[in-house]
């Protein structure tokens, strides 16, 4: 009886040991969890675009604005380290480096030393990169993502730094700073020597197995009301097609530049037409995000321009000579032809969009993007 009990006990222990070993073997045989794919990042900047400019899309647009697609909306404060009212250079540098800097600075901190930009950081993570602008591609906003200079007007140096930056897709103006330089250098040869597809005549189909650069104006592109055509939407479509044909994640900055210029010129027609162009471009990008949900889209501006407001539309009564309101219309008013210190809207959609709600400093946009990228 005693021997039978011992045998049963040993058998039970052996079975338990076997079960543990079997469980360990089963656990060890499980495949490791796959890391989530790195998200695409699209930063769409409407230079000079505050809440009143966005509002024109609702009062002057022909269709429902694409801005209505956003559920995650915030505001950012634009002041730089030297001025309460910032410029595009310091504003874009805050986005690109995560640090506030001084007015006119490009890709450098308050100490004038270079800072790594979000574009440069993501290149080290295997990202493809792209830049689109209606201005010269050496202008303050696009330059802040690849260049490091102490003053925004150093266009030839900025152009040289672009030739060394290995950006995969570039579209904008600025031919004069690449081919007609005071130092005699021909930066076109530099791009071609690095295998770029270069076009200075037309927005041709990008070559998917090469880097691409399109420089289609001596300096900035014309305004929409001056006959620019569909450059911004077509360049955005081409860029999204290019990145879709590459397996790597991508970072792209797109700038609608002329909302700012409409404010500087206090030109209502220019401002409205450029916001409409921004809205169309936004629609294209939103379609991409819907089809590619592992994408973060952030839409914002570096500052507001013009002190714009929307108010009563007044006309003169031909009988009395008095001003009277037309209740069926609204008017665009400008308080200044300069930048202002208004808080700027931030619209986000896609992976990590919830991080962009609230009110925060402009340089936090960099850190919020990094949060999304680094947790993947």
CSV table of C-alpha atoms in Angstrom, one decimal, residues 2-372:
chain,number,residue,atom,x,y,z
A,2,UNK,CA,2.8,2.4,1.0
A,3,UNK,CA,4.7,1.6,-2.3
A,4,UNK,CA,1.6,2.2,-4.3
A,5,UNK,CA,1.1,5.6,-2.7
A,6,UNK,CA,4.8,6.5,-3.4
A,7,UNK,CA,4.5,5.4,-7.0
A,8,UNK,CA,1.3,7.5,-7.4
A,9,UNK,CA,3.0,10.5,-5.9
A,10,UNK,CA,6.0,10.2,-8.2
A,11,UNK,CA,3.8,9.8,-11.2
A,12,UNK,CA,1.9,13.0,-10.3
A,13,UNK,CA,5.1,14.9,-9.8
A,14,UNK,CA,6.5,13.6,-13.1
A,15,UNK,CA,3.3,14.6,-14.9
A,16,UNK,CA,3.5,18.1,-13.3
A,17,UNK,CA,7.1,18.5,-14.4
A,18,UNK,CA,6.2,17.3,-17.9
A,19,UNK,CA,3.3,19.8,-18.1
A,20,UNK,CA,5.6,22.7,-17.0
A,21,UNK,CA,8.2,21.7,-19.5
A,22,UNK,CA,5.6,21.4,-22.2
A,23,UNK,CA,4.2,24.8,-21.3
A,24,UNK,CA,7.6,26.4,-21.4
A,25,UNK,CA,8.3,24.8,-24.8
A,26,UNK,CA,4.9,26.1,-26.0
A,27,UNK,CA,5.7,29.6,-24.7
A,28,UNK,CA,9.2,29.5,-26.2
A,29,UNK,CA,7.8,28.4,-29.5
A,30,UNK,CA,5.5,31.5,-29.8
A,31,UNK,CA,6.7,34.0,-32.4
A,32,UNK,CA,7.9,37.3,-31.2
A,33,UNK,CA,5.4,40.2,-31.5
A,34,UNK,CA,6.0,42.2,-34.6
A,35,UNK,CA,6.8,45.8,-34.1
A,36,UNK,CA,4.2,48.3,-35.4
A,37,UNK,CA,5.1,49.9,-38.7
A,38,UNK,CA,6.6,53.4,-38.5
A,39,UNK,CA,4.0,56.0,-39.3
A,40,UNK,CA,4.0,58.4,-42.2
A,41,UNK,CA,4.1,62.1,-41.1
A,42,UNK,CA,2.6,64.9,-43.2
A,43,UNK,CA,2.9,68.5,-42.0
A,44,UNK,CA,0.7,70.9,-44.0
A,45,UNK,CA,1.5,74.5,-43.2
A,46,UNK,CA,-0.7,77.4,-44.3
A,47,UNK,CA,1.7,80.3,-43.9
A,48,UNK,CA,-0.1,83.2,-42.3
A,49,UNK,CA,-3.2,81.2,-41.6
A,50,UNK,CA,-5.1,82.0,-38.4
A,51,UNK,CA,-8.7,81.1,-37.4
A,52,UNK,CA,-10.2,84.0,-39.5
A,53,UNK,CA,-8.4,82.7,-42.6
A,54,UNK,CA,-9.8,79.2,-42.0
A,55,UNK,CA,-13.2,80.8,-41.6
A,56,UNK,CA,-13.1,82.2,-45.1
A,57,UNK,CA,-13.3,78.6,-46.4
A,58,UNK,CA,-16.8,78.4,-44.8
A,59,UNK,CA,-18.1,81.8,-46.0
A,60,UNK,CA,-16.5,82.0,-49.5
A,61,UNK,CA,-16.0,78.4,-50.5
A,62,UNK,CA,-18.3,76.6,-52.9
A,63,UNK,CA,-18.4,73.4,-51.0
A,64,UNK,CA,-18.2,72.0,-47.5
A,65,UNK,CA,-14.7,72.7,-46.2
A,66,UNK,CA,-12.3,69.8,-45.6
A,67,UNK,CA,-11.4,71.4,-42.3
A,68,UNK,CA,-14.7,69.9,-41.0
A,69,UNK,CA,-13.1,66.4,-41.2
A,70,UNK,CA,-11.1,67.1,-38.0
A,71,UNK,CA,-12.1,66.1,-34.5
A,72,UNK,CA,-8.7,66.7,-32.8
A,73,UNK,CA,-8.1,70.5,-32.8
A,74,UNK,CA,-5.7,72.6,-30.7
A,75,UNK,CA,-4.0,76.0,-30.6
A,76,UNK,CA,-0.4,77.0,-30.4
A,77,UNK,CA,1.4,80.2,-29.2
A,78,UNK,CA,3.9,81.6,-31.7
A,79,UNK,CA,6.2,84.0,-29.8
A,80,UNK,CA,9.9,83.4,-30.3
A,81,UNK,CA,12.7,84.1,-27.9
A,82,UNK,CA,13.2,87.7,-29.0
A,83,UNK,CA,9.8,88.8,-30.3
A,84,UNK,CA,6.2,88.4,-29.2
A,85,UNK,CA,5.3,88.6,-32.9
A,86,UNK,CA,7.4,86.0,-34.8
A,87,UNK,CA,8.3,85.4,-38.4
A,88,UNK,CA,8.3,82.3,-40.6
A,89,UNK,CA,11.9,81.5,-39.9
A,90,UNK,CA,11.6,81.2,-36.1
A,91,UNK,CA,8.2,79.7,-36.4
A,92,UNK,CA,9.2,76.9,-38.8
A,93,UNK,CA,12.4,76.3,-36.8
A,94,UNK,CA,10.3,75.7,-33.7
A,95,UNK,CA,8.3,73.1,-35.6
A,96,UNK,CA,11.4,71.5,-37.1
A,97,UNK,CA,13.7,71.4,-34.1
A,98,UNK,CA,11.5,71.5,-31.0
A,99,UNK,CA,13.2,74.7,-29.8
A,100,UNK,CA,12.2,78.3,-29.9
A,101,UNK,CA,14.8,80.5,-31.5
A,102,UNK,CA,15.2,84.2,-32.5
A,103,UNK,CA,13.5,85.9,-35.4
A,104,UNK,CA,15.1,85.2,-38.9
A,105,UNK,CA,16.9,82.1,-37.6
A,106,UNK,CA,16.8,78.9,-39.7
A,107,UNK,CA,17.5,75.6,-38.1
A,108,UNK,CA,19.6,77.0,-35.3
A,109,UNK,CA,18.9,77.6,-31.6
A,110,UNK,CA,18.9,80.8,-29.6
A,111,UNK,CA,22.7,80.3,-29.4
A,112,UNK,CA,23.0,80.3,-33.2
A,113,UNK,CA,24.3,76.7,-33.2
A,114,UNK,CA,22.8,74.1,-35.5
A,115,UNK,CA,20.0,71.9,-34.2
A,116,UNK,CA,19.0,68.6,-35.8
A,117,UNK,CA,15.6,68.9,-37.6
A,118,UNK,CA,12.8,66.5,-37.6
A,119,UNK,CA,13.5,65.8,-41.3
A,120,UNK,CA,17.1,64.9,-40.5
A,121,UNK,CA,16.2,62.8,-37.5
A,122,UNK,CA,13.7,60.8,-39.5
A,123,UNK,CA,16.2,60.2,-42.2
A,124,UNK,CA,18.3,58.4,-39.6
A,125,UNK,CA,15.3,56.2,-38.9
A,126,UNK,CA,15.0,55.1,-42.6
A,127,UNK,CA,12.3,57.7,-43.6
A,128,UNK,CA,12.0,59.1,-47.1
A,129,UNK,CA,11.5,62.9,-47.0
A,130,UNK,CA,9.8,65.5,-49.1
A,131,UNK,CA,9.3,69.3,-49.3
A,132,UNK,CA,6.8,71.3,-51.3
A,133,UNK,CA,6.4,75.0,-51.3
A,134,UNK,CA,4.9,77.8,-53.5
A,135,UNK,CA,7.9,80.0,-52.7
A,136,UNK,CA,11.5,79.5,-53.5
A,137,UNK,CA,12.4,76.2,-51.8
A,138,UNK,CA,15.1,78.2,-50.0
A,139,UNK,CA,12.4,80.4,-48.3
A,140,UNK,CA,12.1,80.4,-44.5
A,141,UNK,CA,9.5,77.7,-44.0
A,142,UNK,CA,10.9,74.9,-46.2
A,143,UNK,CA,14.5,75.9,-45.4
A,144,UNK,CA,13.9,75.4,-41.6
A,145,UNK,CA,13.6,71.6,-42.2
A,146,UNK,CA,17.0,71.1,-43.9
A,147,UNK,CA,19.2,74.1,-43.5
A,148,UNK,CA,21.1,75.8,-40.6
A,149,UNK,CA,21.9,79.5,-41.1
A,150,UNK,CA,21.7,82.5,-38.8
A,151,UNK,CA,19.6,84.6,-41.3
A,152,UNK,CA,16.8,83.6,-43.6
A,153,UNK,CA,18.1,85.7,-46.5
A,154,UNK,CA,21.2,83.6,-47.0
A,155,UNK,CA,19.5,81.9,-49.9
A,156,UNK,CA,22.6,80.7,-51.8
A,157,UNK,CA,24.0,79.0,-48.7
A,158,UNK,CA,20.6,77.5,-48.0
A,159,UNK,CA,20.4,76.2,-51.6
A,160,UNK,CA,23.9,74.6,-51.2
A,161,UNK,CA,22.7,72.9,-48.0
A,162,UNK,CA,19.7,71.5,-49.8
A,163,UNK,CA,22.1,70.0,-52.4
A,164,UNK,CA,23.7,68.1,-49.5
A,165,UNK,CA,20.5,67.2,-47.6
A,166,UNK,CA,19.4,64.1,-49.6
A,167,UNK,CA,15.7,65.1,-49.5
A,168,UNK,CA,13.9,62.6,-51.7
A,169,UNK,CA,11.2,64.8,-53.3
A,170,UNK,CA,11.4,68.6,-53.7
A,171,UNK,CA,9.1,70.9,-55.5
A,172,UNK,CA,8.9,74.7,-55.5
A,173,UNK,CA,10.6,77.7,-57.0
A,174,UNK,CA,14.1,79.1,-56.6
A,175,UNK,CA,16.1,78.4,-59.8
A,176,UNK,CA,18.2,81.5,-59.4
A,177,UNK,CA,19.8,80.2,-56.2
A,178,UNK,CA,20.9,76.9,-57.8
A,179,UNK,CA,21.9,77.8,-61.3
A,180,UNK,CA,22.7,81.6,-61.4
A,181,UNK,CA,24.8,82.0,-58.3
A,182,UNK,CA,27.2,84.7,-57.4
A,183,UNK,CA,29.9,82.1,-56.6
A,184,UNK,CA,29.5,80.6,-60.0
A,185,UNK,CA,28.6,77.1,-58.7
A,186,UNK,CA,26.0,75.1,-60.6
A,187,UNK,CA,24.1,73.1,-58.1
A,188,UNK,CA,22.1,71.4,-60.8
A,189,UNK,CA,25.2,69.4,-61.5
A,190,UNK,CA,25.4,68.5,-57.9
A,191,UNK,CA,21.9,67.1,-57.9
A,192,UNK,CA,22.4,65.2,-61.1
A,193,UNK,CA,25.7,63.8,-59.9
A,194,UNK,CA,23.8,62.3,-56.9
A,195,UNK,CA,21.3,60.6,-59.2
A,196,UNK,CA,18.4,63.0,-58.9
A,197,UNK,CA,15.7,63.4,-61.5
A,198,UNK,CA,15.8,67.2,-62.1
A,199,UNK,CA,13.2,69.2,-63.9
A,200,UNK,CA,13.3,73.0,-64.2
A,201,UNK,CA,10.5,73.3,-66.8
A,202,UNK,CA,7.5,71.2,-65.8
A,203,UNK,CA,6.1,69.2,-63.0
A,204,UNK,CA,6.9,66.0,-64.8
A,205,UNK,CA,6.1,62.5,-63.5
A,206,UNK,CA,8.5,61.6,-60.7
A,207,UNK,CA,10.9,58.7,-61.2
A,208,UNK,CA,10.1,56.2,-58.4
A,209,UNK,CA,13.6,54.7,-58.3
A,210,UNK,CA,15.4,58.1,-57.9
A,211,UNK,CA,15.2,61.2,-55.8
A,212,UNK,CA,13.3,64.0,-57.6
A,213,UNK,CA,13.6,67.8,-57.6
A,214,UNK,CA,11.4,70.3,-59.4
A,215,UNK,CA,12.3,74.0,-59.5
A,216,UNK,CA,9.8,75.7,-61.7
A,217,UNK,CA,10.3,79.5,-61.1
A,218,UNK,CA,13.3,81.7,-60.8
A,219,UNK,CA,12.2,82.7,-57.3
A,220,UNK,CA,8.7,82.2,-56.0
A,221,UNK,CA,5.7,80.7,-57.9
A,222,UNK,CA,3.0,83.3,-58.8
A,223,UNK,CA,-0.1,83.7,-56.7
A,224,UNK,CA,-3.2,81.7,-57.7
A,225,UNK,CA,-4.9,84.9,-59.0
A,226,UNK,CA,-1.8,85.6,-61.1
A,227,UNK,CA,-2.1,82.3,-63.0
A,228,UNK,CA,-0.2,79.7,-61.0
A,229,UNK,CA,-2.6,77.0,-61.9
A,230,UNK,CA,-2.8,73.7,-60.0
A,231,UNK,CA,0.9,73.4,-59.0
A,232,UNK,CA,0.2,72.7,-55.3
A,233,UNK,CA,-2.4,70.0,-55.7
A,234,UNK,CA,-0.5,68.4,-58.6
A,235,UNK,CA,2.8,68.4,-56.7
A,236,UNK,CA,1.1,66.9,-53.7
A,237,UNK,CA,-0.5,64.2,-55.8
A,238,UNK,CA,2.8,63.4,-57.4
A,239,UNK,CA,4.6,63.3,-54.1
A,240,UNK,CA,2.0,61.0,-52.5
A,241,UNK,CA,2.3,58.7,-55.5
A,242,UNK,CA,6.1,58.7,-55.3
A,243,UNK,CA,6.1,57.8,-51.6
A,244,UNK,CA,3.4,55.2,-52.1
A,245,UNK,CA,5.7,53.4,-54.6
A,246,UNK,CA,8.4,53.2,-52.0
A,247,UNK,CA,8.2,50.8,-49.0
A,248,UNK,CA,9.7,53.2,-46.5
A,249,UNK,CA,7.7,55.5,-44.2
A,250,UNK,CA,7.9,59.1,-45.2
A,251,UNK,CA,7.9,62.6,-43.8
A,252,UNK,CA,6.6,65.4,-46.0
A,253,UNK,CA,6.2,69.2,-45.3
A,254,UNK,CA,3.8,71.0,-47.7
A,255,UNK,CA,3.5,74.8,-47.5
A,256,UNK,CA,0.7,76.9,-48.9
A,257,UNK,CA,2.7,80.1,-48.9
A,258,UNK,CA,0.5,82.7,-50.3
A,259,UNK,CA,-2.1,83.0,-47.5
A,260,UNK,CA,0.7,85.0,-45.8
A,261,UNK,CA,1.3,87.1,-48.9
A,262,UNK,CA,-2.5,87.8,-49.2
A,263,UNK,CA,-2.2,89.2,-45.6
A,264,UNK,CA,0.9,91.3,-46.4
A,265,UNK,CA,-0.8,92.7,-49.5
A,266,UNK,CA,-4.2,93.1,-47.6
A,267,UNK,CA,-5.6,91.5,-50.7
A,268,UNK,CA,-8.9,89.8,-50.0
A,269,UNK,CA,-9.1,88.0,-53.3
A,270,UNK,CA,-5.6,86.6,-53.0
A,271,UNK,CA,-6.3,85.4,-49.4
A,272,UNK,CA,-9.6,83.7,-50.2
A,273,UNK,CA,-8.2,82.0,-53.3
A,274,UNK,CA,-5.1,80.7,-51.5
A,275,UNK,CA,-7.2,79.4,-48.6
A,276,UNK,CA,-9.3,77.6,-51.2
A,277,UNK,CA,-6.2,76.1,-52.6
A,278,UNK,CA,-5.1,75.0,-49.1
A,279,UNK,CA,-8.5,73.4,-48.7
A,280,UNK,CA,-8.2,71.5,-52.0
A,281,UNK,CA,-4.8,70.2,-51.1
A,282,UNK,CA,-6.1,69.2,-47.7
A,283,UNK,CA,-8.8,67.2,-49.3
A,284,UNK,CA,-6.1,65.2,-51.3
A,285,UNK,CA,-4.1,64.5,-48.2
A,286,UNK,CA,-7.1,63.5,-46.2
A,287,UNK,CA,-8.0,61.0,-48.8
A,288,UNK,CA,-4.5,59.5,-48.5
A,289,UNK,CA,-4.8,59.3,-44.7
A,290,UNK,CA,-8.1,57.5,-45.0
A,291,UNK,CA,-6.6,54.9,-47.3
A,292,UNK,CA,-3.3,54.8,-45.2
A,293,UNK,CA,-4.4,55.0,-41.6
A,294,UNK,CA,-0.8,54.6,-40.3
A,295,UNK,CA,-0.3,58.2,-41.1
A,296,UNK,CA,-0.3,61.3,-39.0
A,297,UNK,CA,-1.5,64.5,-40.6
A,298,UNK,CA,-0.9,67.9,-38.8
A,299,UNK,CA,-2.2,71.1,-40.3
A,300,UNK,CA,-1.2,74.4,-38.9
A,301,UNK,CA,0.6,77.7,-39.5
A,302,UNK,CA,3.7,79.5,-38.4
A,303,UNK,CA,1.8,82.7,-37.6
A,304,UNK,CA,-1.1,84.8,-38.6
A,305,UNK,CA,-0.8,87.6,-41.1
A,306,UNK,CA,-3.0,90.7,-41.6
A,307,UNK,CA,-5.0,90.8,-38.4
A,308,UNK,CA,-7.8,89.4,-40.4
A,309,UNK,CA,-11.4,89.4,-39.3
A,310,UNK,CA,-14.8,88.6,-40.9
A,311,UNK,CA,-17.5,91.2,-40.3
A,312,UNK,CA,-20.5,93.0,-41.7
A,313,UNK,CA,-20.7,93.6,-45.4
A,314,UNK,CA,-21.6,97.2,-45.8
A,315,UNK,CA,-22.8,99.0,-49.0
A,316,UNK,CA,-23.9,102.6,-49.6
A,317,UNK,CA,-27.6,103.2,-49.9
A,318,UNK,CA,-28.0,105.1,-53.2
A,319,UNK,CA,-31.0,107.0,-51.9
A,320,UNK,CA,-29.7,108.1,-48.5
A,321,UNK,CA,-26.0,107.9,-49.0
A,322,UNK,CA,-25.7,106.0,-45.7
A,323,UNK,CA,-23.9,102.7,-45.2
A,324,UNK,CA,-26.2,99.8,-44.7
A,325,UNK,CA,-25.5,96.1,-44.0
A,326,UNK,CA,-26.1,93.4,-46.6
A,327,UNK,CA,-27.1,90.5,-44.3
A,328,UNK,CA,-26.5,87.9,-47.0
A,329,UNK,CA,-22.7,88.6,-47.2
A,330,UNK,CA,-19.7,89.0,-45.0
A,331,UNK,CA,-16.6,91.1,-45.6
A,332,UNK,CA,-12.9,90.4,-45.0
A,333,UNK,CA,-11.1,93.1,-43.0
A,334,UNK,CA,-7.4,93.6,-42.4
A,335,UNK,CA,-6.1,95.3,-39.2
A,336,UNK,CA,-2.5,95.3,-40.4
A,337,UNK,CA,-0.2,94.2,-43.3
A,338,UNK,CA,2.2,92.5,-40.8
A,339,UNK,CA,2.3,89.4,-38.8
A,340,UNK,CA,0.3,89.2,-35.5
A,341,UNK,CA,0.6,87.3,-32.2
A,342,UNK,CA,-2.7,85.4,-32.5
A,343,UNK,CA,-2.9,81.9,-31.3
A,344,UNK,CA,-2.8,79.5,-34.3
A,345,UNK,CA,-5.1,76.5,-35.0
A,346,UNK,CA,-3.7,73.0,-35.1
A,347,UNK,CA,-5.7,70.2,-36.9
A,348,UNK,CA,-4.6,66.6,-36.6
A,349,UNK,CA,-5.9,63.4,-38.0
A,350,UNK,CA,-4.6,59.8,-38.1
A,351,UNK,CA,-2.3,57.9,-35.7
A,352,UNK,CA,-1.5,60.0,-32.6
A,353,UNK,CA,-3.9,62.8,-33.5
A,354,UNK,CA,-5.3,63.0,-30.0
A,355,UNK,CA,-1.9,64.4,-28.8
A,356,UNK,CA,-2.5,67.7,-30.6
A,357,UNK,CA,-5.5,68.8,-28.6
A,358,UNK,CA,-5.2,71.7,-26.1
A,359,UNK,CA,-3.2,75.0,-26.1
A,360,UNK,CA,0.6,74.8,-26.1
A,361,UNK,CA,3.8,76.5,-27.5
A,362,UNK,CA,4.6,76.1,-31.2
A,363,UNK,CA,7.8,74.0,-30.5
A,364,UNK,CA,5.6,71.4,-28.8
A,365,UNK,CA,4.4,70.3,-32.3
A,366,UNK,CA,7.9,68.8,-32.9
A,367,UNK,CA,7.7,66.9,-29.6
A,368,UNK,CA,4.2,65.6,-30.3
A,369,UNK,CA,5.4,64.3,-33.7
A,370,UNK,CA,8.4,62.7,-32.0
A,371,UNK,CA,6.1,61.1,-29.4
A,372,UNK,CA,4.1,59.4,-32.2
